[in-house]
């Protein structure tokens, strides 16, 4: 299995070029469901240690349905198949350029959540124009055993987010353990209390937001991903969901650009345009760097061939 690894603001992406199971035909959403239901062992073996690493997202290249797209892609982490992934799309675009498959300019990429547009500015810098993102519930309260009542907004940016703004704990590297524990407890409470998206979709990510002390930076976030790791990048789909909340609250005008940082200080430039269905069309600019080109090996005699399951 040939893969190319990259990181976007510190968050790793592994693009799988070949050697993956055949997901058959149908829409990308149908093929993503098949991947989740029938091929868990495959994607876990690629993401888990010792082959993978914590927080890594896989990007499986598939044939697009829409022939105007340069590729189709299905993203996943060790615990879930994702609707879309912003940092992964920046990493994938830089990888496609590295492979000589695309040049500087605009390209379309099909994901289970819909078609996104990417603009490759140079070997490392990409703007993703995401699918329409929206806030679906405001000021939702959850009773969380570990920390009491927590209130947040529920928004969609290609995945489902519970966004707490302002964060009750400072969004700083020293607090990563505390933020992780609290966000896991919040996600578990949302599931136990039946709180989710507009059709009951489960919350898969939790976001803590806070204003930045640096006047050049609008805000910082901590984002918990389905695999219970935090996003090292400011999370493209999470930033999209957040833009939808800022727009709905009248706190950010269309076209106004802000800088959002992750908990480790990596940043995206963000803006939006109004969407056709009352949401926002987010624009996310970030940088990715290739870290490895590799062939993954699966030795029959390796006791950890399928990864370390804990
Ligand atoms: O950037 O959208 C994102 C993302 C989702 C999970 C990890 N990164």
Coordinates of C-alpha atoms and ligand atoms in Angstrom, one line a residue, residues 11 55 57 77 82 84-88 159 161 205 225-226 231 233-238 268, ligand 1:
X11 CA -2.2 17.8 11.9
X55 CA -4.5 12.3 15.4
X57 CA -6.5 11.3 9.3
X77 CA -9.6 8.7 11.5
X82 CA -15.7 11.6 8.2
X84 CA -15.3 16.1 5.1
X85 CA -11.9 17.2 6.4
X86 CA -10.5 20.6 5.9
X87 CA -6.9 20.0 7.0
X88 CA -7.0 16.8 5.0
X159 CA -19.0 17.1 10.3
X161 CA -19.8 20.3 16.1
X205 CA -16.4 17.0 17.3
X225 CA -11.9 14.7 17.0
X226 CA -13.8 11.4 16.9
X231 CA -6.8 18.6 16.1
X233 CA -4.6 22.4 13.1
X234 CA -7.5 24.9 13.6
X235 CA -9.8 22.2 12.0
X236 CA -11.2 23.1 8.6
X237 CA -14.7 21.8 9.1
X238 CA -14.8 23.1 12.7
X268 CA -5.9 29.4 9.1
Ligands
LIG1 O1 -9.7 19.9 9.4 O2 -11.9 19.4 9.2 C1 -10.8 19.2 9.6 C2 -10.6 18.0 10.5 C3 -11.5 17.1 10.9 C4 -10.9 16.2 11.7 C5 -9.5 16.5 11.8 N1 -9.4 17.6 11.1

